[in-house]
Amino acid sequence: MICEGSINCLALAYLADNISDSQRASAFGILSGVSSGAFVCGTLAARFLSTGSTFQVATFVSMLAVVYMRMFLEESIPDQVDGISQPILQEGEDVIQKDGNAPRKMPVFRKIPSVGDIISLLKSSPSFSQAAVVAFFNSLAEGGMISSLMYYLKARFHFNKNQFADLMLIAGIISTISQLFLMPLLVSPLGDGKLLSIGLLVSCANAILYSIAWSDWVPYAATALSIVMVFAPPSLRSIASKQAGAREQGKAQGCISGISSLANIIAPLIFSPLTALFLSEDAPFHFPGFSIMCIAITLMIAFVQSLMIGSAPSTSRDKNSSNCVEV
């Protein structure tokens, strides 16, 4: 529970340190595609392994990942990364000047961002604050789907665990192919801002299809929309990354992850009781998929907010241009 969220945002921060602004959306998409591929492989492996063996294999693979990281991944050098934007927080905040002497390093625990640092980070860049709002509503909808969809499909169409597994595998395979091959081709002509909006709009259409599903084949058809829905998270991460400085990628990605986690905590408290109410005999009106329709409305709010972000250009380009003129 402690490591799951931090591993993802640290991997994104490491990738941002080593990839230029123009290639970040594609790189984040490929990383998400690899993760989706790993999810598919893990799901398939779990169906053929016993419960005890599954945990043993998972532990071994985790240890193998640590060994691979220590052997092949070099520490990133933010000062030499090309195309990094102006920092959101002050560069000198991790040193202490005392009595006119040379600055000394601040203690490690003093470097941990405070609530004030996070608020400053959100206020300093309009694009970053808008991306944070999109992340909240998108994660609120995602958490609502996770907590409500299986309950809804079981009550509505009597889905069993095998059918749920099939839906997960189909979505995982489609997501892997789309993020590895399709998204890198679309980033250059469209940009991460448009890909974010397209992904959120199709996610909204997906939720609407689920809410009005009239047959058990409709959820399978709706799952095919994952080929476009998966554009949203990598594009959002790319936009947030371009607003952060070289030494602040971890802070920026961690902030987005924290906001997403908060939304995932709130979502079940809202959508699970709502789903139960409209699937019961005490529903105010007959609409079994009303909670899923509310999720679609949440995604529409995220979509409208994403239109305000635009392409979210990095401020580093202006800085680099001025430096070239001075030279």
PDB file of N, CA, C and O in Angstrom, residues 86-141:
ATOM      1  N   GLN A  86      10.706  25.988 -16.510  1.00  0.00           N
ATOM      2  CA  GLN A  86      11.058  26.735 -15.319  1.00  0.00           C
ATOM      3  C   GLN A  86      10.505  26.024 -14.092  1.00  0.00           C
ATOM      4  O   GLN A  86       9.422  25.486 -14.123  1.00  0.00           O
ATOM      5  N   PRO A  87      11.250  26.003 -12.981  1.00  0.00           N
ATOM      6  CA  PRO A  87      10.771  25.311 -11.788  1.00  0.00           C
ATOM      7  C   PRO A  87       9.558  25.998 -11.185  1.00  0.00           C
ATOM      8  O   PRO A  87       9.422  27.216 -11.250  1.00  0.00           O
ATOM      9  N   ILE A  88       8.702  25.195 -10.596  1.00  0.00           N
ATOM     10  CA  ILE A  88       7.514  25.737  -9.943  1.00  0.00           C
ATOM     11  C   ILE A  88       7.867  26.314  -8.581  1.00  0.00           C
ATOM     12  O   ILE A  88       7.433  27.379  -8.198  1.00  0.00           O
ATOM     13  N   LEU A  89       8.688  25.580  -7.829  1.00  0.00           N
ATOM     14  CA  LEU A  89       9.118  26.048  -6.521  1.00  0.00           C
ATOM     15  C   LEU A  89      10.490  26.694  -6.637  1.00  0.00           C
ATOM     16  O   LEU A  89      11.167  26.591  -7.653  1.00  0.00           O
ATOM     17  N   GLN A  90      10.939  27.347  -5.600  1.00  0.00           N
ATOM     18  CA  GLN A  90      12.216  28.032  -5.628  1.00  0.00           C
ATOM     19  C   GLN A  90      13.360  27.029  -5.615  1.00  0.00           C
ATOM     20  O   GLN A  90      13.364  26.075  -4.843  1.00  0.00           O
ATOM     21  N   GLU A  91      14.375  27.268  -6.465  1.00  0.00           N
ATOM     22  CA  GLU A  91      15.495  26.343  -6.564  1.00  0.00           C
ATOM     23  C   GLU A  91      16.298  26.284  -5.276  1.00  0.00           C
ATOM     24  O   GLU A  91      16.893  25.283  -4.948  1.00  0.00           O
ATOM     25  N   GLY A  92      16.350  27.391  -4.555  1.00  0.00           N
ATOM     26  CA  GLY A  92      17.237  27.435  -3.401  1.00  0.00           C
ATOM     27  C   GLY A  92      16.601  27.000  -2.115  1.00  0.00           C
ATOM     28  O   GLY A  92      17.139  27.243  -1.046  1.00  0.00           O
ATOM     29  N   GLU A  93      15.456  26.361  -2.181  1.00  0.00           N
ATOM     30  CA  GLU A  93      14.733  26.054  -0.953  1.00  0.00           C
ATOM     31  C   GLU A  93      15.324  24.875  -0.188  1.00  0.00           C
ATOM     32  O   GLU A  93      14.948  24.617   0.937  1.00  0.00           O
ATOM     33  N   ASP A  94      16.270  24.133  -0.787  1.00  0.00           N
ATOM     34  CA  ASP A  94      16.808  22.976  -0.084  1.00  0.00           C
ATOM     35  C   ASP A  94      18.168  23.272   0.541  1.00  0.00           C
ATOM     36  O   ASP A  94      18.883  22.365   0.943  1.00  0.00           O
ATOM     37  N   VAL A  95      18.562  24.556   0.609  1.00  0.00           N
ATOM     38  CA  VAL A  95      19.810  24.915   1.273  1.00  0.00           C
ATOM     39  C   VAL A  95      19.512  25.961   2.333  1.00  0.00           C
ATOM     40  O   VAL A  95      18.503  26.666   2.299  1.00  0.00           O
ATOM     41  N   ILE A  96      20.409  26.087   3.308  1.00  0.00           N
ATOM     42  CA  ILE A  96      20.248  27.036   4.401  1.00  0.00           C
ATOM     43  C   ILE A  96      21.479  27.938   4.435  1.00  0.00           C
ATOM     44  O   ILE A  96      22.617  27.452   4.485  1.00  0.00           O
ATOM     45  N   GLN A  97      21.299  29.260   4.409  1.00  0.00           N
ATOM     46  CA  GLN A  97      22.394  30.223   4.509  1.00  0.00           C
ATOM     47  C   GLN A  97      22.452  30.703   5.947  1.00  0.00           C
ATOM     48  O   GLN A  97      21.461  31.155   6.499  1.00  0.00           O
ATOM     49  N   LYS A  98      23.614  30.615   6.561  1.00  0.00           N
ATOM     50  CA  LYS A  98      23.713  30.968   7.973  1.00  0.00           C
ATOM     51  C   LYS A  98      24.967  31.802   8.212  1.00  0.00           C
ATOM     52  O   LYS A  98      26.071  31.363   7.884  1.00  0.00           O
ATOM     53  N   ASP A  99      24.788  33.017   8.790  1.00  0.00           N
ATOM     54  CA  ASP A  99      25.892  33.887   9.188  1.00  0.00           C
ATOM     55  C   ASP A  99      26.849  34.178   8.047  1.00  0.00           C
ATOM     56  O   ASP A  99      28.067  34.293   8.233  1.00  0.00           O
ATOM     57  N   GLY A 100      26.361  34.294   6.823  1.00  0.00           N
ATOM     58  CA  GLY A 100      27.203  34.637   5.695  1.00  0.00           C
ATOM     59  C   GLY A 100      28.131  33.533   5.238  1.00  0.00           C
ATOM     60  O   GLY A 100      28.947  33.732   4.345  1.00  0.00           O
ATOM     61  N   ASN A 101      28.040  32.367   5.849  1.00  0.00           N
ATOM     62  CA  ASN A 101      28.902  31.258   5.457  1.00  0.00           C
ATOM     63  C   ASN A 101      28.328  30.549   4.245  1.00  0.00           C
ATOM     64  O   ASN A 101      27.225  30.842   3.798  1.00  0.00           O
ATOM     65  N   ALA A 102      29.070  29.578   3.723  1.00  0.00           N
ATOM     66  CA  ALA A 102      28.586  28.802   2.582  1.00  0.00           C
ATOM     67  C   ALA A 102      27.328  28.059   2.978  1.00  0.00           C
ATOM     68  O   ALA A 102      27.189  27.599   4.119  1.00  0.00           O
ATOM     69  N   PRO A 103      26.413  27.936   2.088  1.00  0.00           N
ATOM     70  CA  PRO A 103      25.156  27.249   2.418  1.00  0.00           C
ATOM     71  C   PRO A 103      25.389  25.779   2.710  1.00  0.00           C
ATOM     72  O   PRO A 103      26.248  25.142   2.119  1.00  0.00           O
ATOM     73  N   ARG A 104      24.615  25.267   3.637  1.00  0.00           N
ATOM     74  CA  ARG A 104      24.697  23.850   3.942  1.00  0.00           C
ATOM     75  C   ARG A 104      23.378  23.193   3.582  1.00  0.00           C
ATOM     76  O   ARG A 104      22.353  23.841   3.512  1.00  0.00           O
ATOM     77  N   LYS A 105      23.437  21.908   3.349  1.00  0.00           N
ATOM     78  CA  LYS A 105      22.246  21.181   2.919  1.00  0.00           C
ATOM     79  C   LYS A 105      21.219  21.114   4.040  1.00  0.00           C
ATOM     80  O   LYS A 105      21.556  20.944   5.209  1.00  0.00           O
ATOM     81  N   MET A 106      19.976  21.244   3.651  1.00  0.00           N
ATOM     82  CA  MET A 106      18.883  21.115   4.604  1.00  0.00           C
ATOM     83  C   MET A 106      18.714  19.653   4.975  1.00  0.00           C
ATOM     84  O   MET A 106      18.945  18.769   4.152  1.00  0.00           O
ATOM     85  N   PRO A 107      18.349  19.336   6.228  1.00  0.00           N
ATOM     86  CA  PRO A 107      18.101  17.943   6.610  1.00  0.00           C
ATOM     87  C   PRO A 107      17.097  17.291   5.684  1.00  0.00           C
ATOM     88  O   PRO A 107      16.215  17.942   5.141  1.00  0.00           O
ATOM     89  N   VAL A 108      17.239  15.967   5.546  1.00  0.00           N
ATOM     90  CA  VAL A 108      16.429  15.236   4.582  1.00  0.00           C
ATOM     91  C   VAL A 108      14.941  15.450   4.813  1.00  0.00           C
ATOM     92  O   VAL A 108      14.183  15.711   3.881  1.00  0.00           O
ATOM     93  N   PHE A 109      14.506  15.357   6.071  1.00  0.00           N
ATOM     94  CA  PHE A 109      13.071  15.450   6.331  1.00  0.00           C
ATOM     95  C   PHE A 109      12.537  16.865   6.136  1.00  0.00           C
ATOM     96  O   PHE A 109      11.351  17.060   5.975  1.00  0.00           O
ATOM     97  N   ARG A 110      13.433  17.885   6.114  1.00  0.00           N
ATOM     98  CA  ARG A 110      12.995  19.236   5.827  1.00  0.00           C
ATOM     99  C   ARG A 110      12.745  19.432   4.340  1.00  0.00           C
ATOM    100  O   ARG A 110      12.148  20.422   3.925  1.00  0.00           O
ATOM    101  N   LYS A 111      13.243  18.497   3.516  1.00  0.00           N
ATOM    102  CA  LYS A 111      13.046  18.590   2.079  1.00  0.00           C
ATOM    103  C   LYS A 111      11.669  18.085   1.654  1.00  0.00           C
ATOM    104  O   LYS A 111      11.258  18.307   0.530  1.00  0.00           O
ATOM    105  N   ILE A 112      10.990  17.341   2.534  1.00  0.00           N
ATOM    106  CA  ILE A 112       9.676  16.811   2.185  1.00  0.00           C
ATOM    107  C   ILE A 112       8.714  17.970   1.973  1.00  0.00           C
ATOM    108  O   ILE A 112       8.599  18.854   2.827  1.00  0.00           O
ATOM    109  N   PRO A 113       8.022  18.032   0.836  1.00  0.00           N
ATOM    110  CA  PRO A 113       7.120  19.159   0.562  1.00  0.00           C
ATOM    111  C   PRO A 113       6.029  19.268   1.621  1.00  0.00           C
ATOM    112  O   PRO A 113       5.416  18.274   2.013  1.00  0.00           O
ATOM    113  N   SER A 114       5.803  20.482   2.080  1.00  0.00           N
ATOM    114  CA  SER A 114       4.735  20.737   3.034  1.00  0.00           C
ATOM    115  C   SER A 114       3.432  20.998   2.280  1.00  0.00           C
ATOM    116  O   SER A 114       3.406  21.067   1.055  1.00  0.00           O
ATOM    117  N   VAL A 115       2.353  21.170   3.057  1.00  0.00           N
ATOM    118  CA  VAL A 115       1.071  21.500   2.439  1.00  0.00           C
ATOM    119  C   VAL A 115       1.174  22.833   1.707  1.00  0.00           C
ATOM    120  O   VAL A 115       0.617  23.024   0.620  1.00  0.00           O
ATOM    121  N   GLY A 116       1.932  23.767   2.291  1.00  0.00           N
ATOM    122  CA  GLY A 116       2.122  25.057   1.638  1.00  0.00           C
ATOM    123  C   GLY A 116       2.841  24.938   0.313  1.00  0.00           C
ATOM    124  O   GLY A 116       2.525  25.653  -0.649  1.00  0.00           O
ATOM    125  N   ASP A 117       3.828  24.022   0.240  1.00  0.00           N
ATOM    126  CA  ASP A 117       4.532  23.793  -1.024  1.00  0.00           C
ATOM    127  C   ASP A 117       3.591  23.256  -2.092  1.00  0.00           C
ATOM    128  O   ASP A 117       3.662  23.655  -3.261  1.00  0.00           O
ATOM    129  N   ILE A 118       2.721  22.343  -1.684  1.00  0.00           N
ATOM    130  CA  ILE A 118       1.775  21.764  -2.638  1.00  0.00           C
ATOM    131  C   ILE A 118       0.797  22.829  -3.135  1.00  0.00           C
ATOM    132  O   ILE A 118       0.493  22.912  -4.329  1.00  0.00           O
ATOM    133  N   ILE A 119       0.309  23.664  -2.221  1.00  0.00           N
ATOM    134  CA  ILE A 119      -0.603  24.736  -2.620  1.00  0.00           C
ATOM    135  C   ILE A 119       0.105  25.711  -3.552  1.00  0.00           C
ATOM    136  O   ILE A 119      -0.449  26.167  -4.561  1.00  0.00           O
ATOM    137  N   SER A 120       1.382  26.031  -3.230  1.00  0.00           N
ATOM    138  CA  SER A 120       2.165  26.915  -4.098  1.00  0.00           C
ATOM    139  C   SER A 120       2.354  26.296  -5.473  1.00  0.00           C
ATOM    140  O   SER A 120       2.281  26.982  -6.503  1.00  0.00           O
ATOM    141  N   LEU A 121       2.588  24.995  -5.502  1.00  0.00           N
ATOM    142  CA  LEU A 121       2.764  24.295  -6.771  1.00  0.00           C
ATOM    143  C   LEU A 121       1.495  24.358  -7.612  1.00  0.00           C
ATOM    144  O   LEU A 121       1.544  24.578  -8.816  1.00  0.00           O
ATOM    145  N   LEU A 122       0.344  24.212  -6.964  1.00  0.00           N
ATOM    146  CA  LEU A 122      -0.928  24.241  -7.690  1.00  0.00           C
ATOM    147  C   LEU A 122      -1.262  25.642  -8.200  1.00  0.00           C
ATOM    148  O   LEU A 122      -1.842  25.798  -9.269  1.00  0.00           O
ATOM    149  N   LYS A 123      -0.862  26.674  -7.437  1.00  0.00           N
ATOM    150  CA  LYS A 123      -1.210  28.038  -7.819  1.00  0.00           C
ATOM    151  C   LYS A 123      -0.262  28.633  -8.842  1.00  0.00           C
ATOM    152  O   LYS A 123      -0.637  29.555  -9.571  1.00  0.00           O
ATOM    153  N   SER A 124       0.971  28.134  -8.909  1.00  0.00           N
ATOM    154  CA  SER A 124       1.994  28.798  -9.709  1.00  0.00           C
ATOM    155  C   SER A 124       1.820  28.605 -11.209  1.00  0.00           C
ATOM    156  O   SER A 124       2.333  29.387 -11.992  1.00  0.00           O
ATOM    157  N   SER A 125       1.112  27.565 -11.624  1.00  0.00           N
ATOM    158  CA  SER A 125       0.928  27.302 -13.051  1.00  0.00           C
ATOM    159  C   SER A 125      -0.545  27.039 -13.333  1.00  0.00           C
ATOM    160  O   SER A 125      -1.098  26.059 -12.826  1.00  0.00           O
ATOM    161  N   PRO A 126      -1.201  27.873 -14.141  1.00  0.00           N
ATOM    162  CA  PRO A 126      -2.620  27.626 -14.470  1.00  0.00           C
ATOM    163  C   PRO A 126      -2.829  26.262 -15.123  1.00  0.00           C
ATOM    164  O   PRO A 126      -3.804  25.571 -14.822  1.00  0.00           O
ATOM    165  N   SER A 127      -1.920  25.873 -16.010  1.00  0.00           N
ATOM    166  CA  SER A 127      -2.067  24.581 -16.683  1.00  0.00           C
ATOM    167  C   SER A 127      -1.962  23.434 -15.692  1.00  0.00           C
ATOM    168  O   SER A 127      -2.693  22.441 -15.792  1.00  0.00           O
ATOM    169  N   PHE A 128      -1.051  23.566 -14.717  1.00  0.00           N
ATOM    170  CA  PHE A 128      -0.903  22.494 -13.727  1.00  0.00           C
ATOM    171  C   PHE A 128      -2.136  22.403 -12.832  1.00  0.00           C
ATOM    172  O   PHE A 128      -2.609  21.299 -12.529  1.00  0.00           O
ATOM    173  N   SER A 129      -2.664  23.541 -12.397  1.00  0.00           N
ATOM    174  CA  SER A 129      -3.856  23.511 -11.549  1.00  0.00           C
ATOM    175  C   SER A 129      -5.059  22.952 -12.311  1.00  0.00           C
ATOM    176  O   SER A 129      -5.869  22.202 -11.746  1.00  0.00           O
ATOM    177  N   GLN A 130      -5.182  23.286 -13.602  1.00  0.00           N
ATOM    178  CA  GLN A 130      -6.268  22.726 -14.404  1.00  0.00           C
ATOM    179  C   GLN A 130      -6.084  21.227 -14.595  1.00  0.00           C
ATOM    180  O   GLN A 130      -7.050  20.460 -14.560  1.00  0.00           O
ATOM    181  N   ALA A 131      -4.833  20.793 -14.793  1.00  0.00           N
ATOM    182  CA  ALA A 131      -4.557  19.358 -14.907  1.00  0.00           C
ATOM    183  C   ALA A 131      -4.906  18.633 -13.611  1.00  0.00           C
ATOM    184  O   ALA A 131      -5.407  17.500 -13.634  1.00  0.00           O
ATOM    185  N   ALA A 132      -4.676  19.293 -12.477  1.00  0.00           N
ATOM    186  CA  ALA A 132      -5.023  18.687 -11.190  1.00  0.00           C
ATOM    187  C   ALA A 132      -6.533  18.512 -11.056  1.00  0.00           C
ATOM    188  O   ALA A 132      -7.013  17.498 -10.536  1.00  0.00           O
ATOM    189  N   VAL A 133      -7.304  19.500 -11.522  1.00  0.00           N
ATOM    190  CA  VAL A 133      -8.778  19.394 -11.488  1.00  0.00           C
ATOM    191  C   VAL A 133      -9.245  18.247 -12.379  1.00  0.00           C
ATOM    192  O   VAL A 133     -10.112  17.444 -11.997  1.00  0.00           O
ATOM    193  N   VAL A 134      -8.657  18.151 -13.580  1.00  0.00           N
ATOM    194  CA  VAL A 134      -9.008  17.050 -14.480  1.00  0.00           C
ATOM    195  C   VAL A 134      -8.665  15.709 -13.832  1.00  0.00           C
ATOM    196  O   VAL A 134      -9.449  14.748 -13.910  1.00  0.00           O
ATOM    197  N   ALA A 135      -7.498  15.629 -13.198  1.00  0.00           N
ATOM    198  CA  ALA A 135      -7.084  14.383 -12.542  1.00  0.00           C
ATOM    199  C   ALA A 135      -8.078  13.984 -11.454  1.00  0.00           C
ATOM    200  O   ALA A 135      -8.411  12.796 -11.300  1.00  0.00           O
ATOM    201  N   PHE A 136      -8.575  14.967 -10.702  1.00  0.00           N
ATOM    202  CA  PHE A 136      -9.522  14.656  -9.622  1.00  0.00           C
ATOM    203  C   PHE A 136     -10.817  14.071 -10.176  1.00  0.00           C
ATOM    204  O   PHE A 136     -11.267  13.001  -9.733  1.00  0.00           O
ATOM    205  N   PHE A 137     -11.427  14.739 -11.148  1.00  0.00           N
ATOM    206  CA  PHE A 137     -12.713  14.268 -11.665  1.00  0.00           C
ATOM    207  C   PHE A 137     -12.555  12.974 -12.463  1.00  0.00           C
ATOM    208  O   PHE A 137     -13.420  12.093 -12.406  1.00  0.00           O
ATOM    209  N   ASN A 138     -11.455  12.832 -13.194  1.00  0.00           N
ATOM    210  CA  ASN A 138     -11.228  11.590 -13.931  1.00  0.00           C
ATOM    211  C   ASN A 138     -11.033  10.417 -12.971  1.00  0.00           C
ATOM    212  O   ASN A 138     -11.583   9.325 -13.185  1.00  0.00           O
ATOM    213  N   SER A 139     -10.269  10.632 -11.907  1.00  0.00           N
ATOM    214  CA  SER A 139     -10.052   9.564 -10.922  1.00  0.00           C
ATOM    215  C   SER A 139     -11.304   9.290 -10.105  1.00  0.00           C
ATOM    216  O   SER A 139     -11.542   8.147  -9.695  1.00  0.00           O
ATOM    217  N   LEU A 140     -12.110  10.332  -9.878  1.00  0.00           N
ATOM    218  CA  LEU A 140     -13.385  10.126  -9.188  1.00  0.00           C
ATOM    219  C   LEU A 140     -14.276   9.205 -10.009  1.00  0.00           C
ATOM    220  O   LEU A 140     -14.910   8.283  -9.475  1.00  0.00           O
ATOM    221  N   ALA A 141     -14.320   9.432 -11.322  1.00  0.00           N
ATOM    222  CA  ALA A 141     -15.111   8.572 -12.204  1.00  0.00           C
ATOM    223  C   ALA A 141     -14.507   7.170 -12.282  1.00  0.00           C
ATOM    224  O   ALA A 141     -15.241   6.169 -12.251  1.00  0.00           O
TER     225      ALA A 141
END
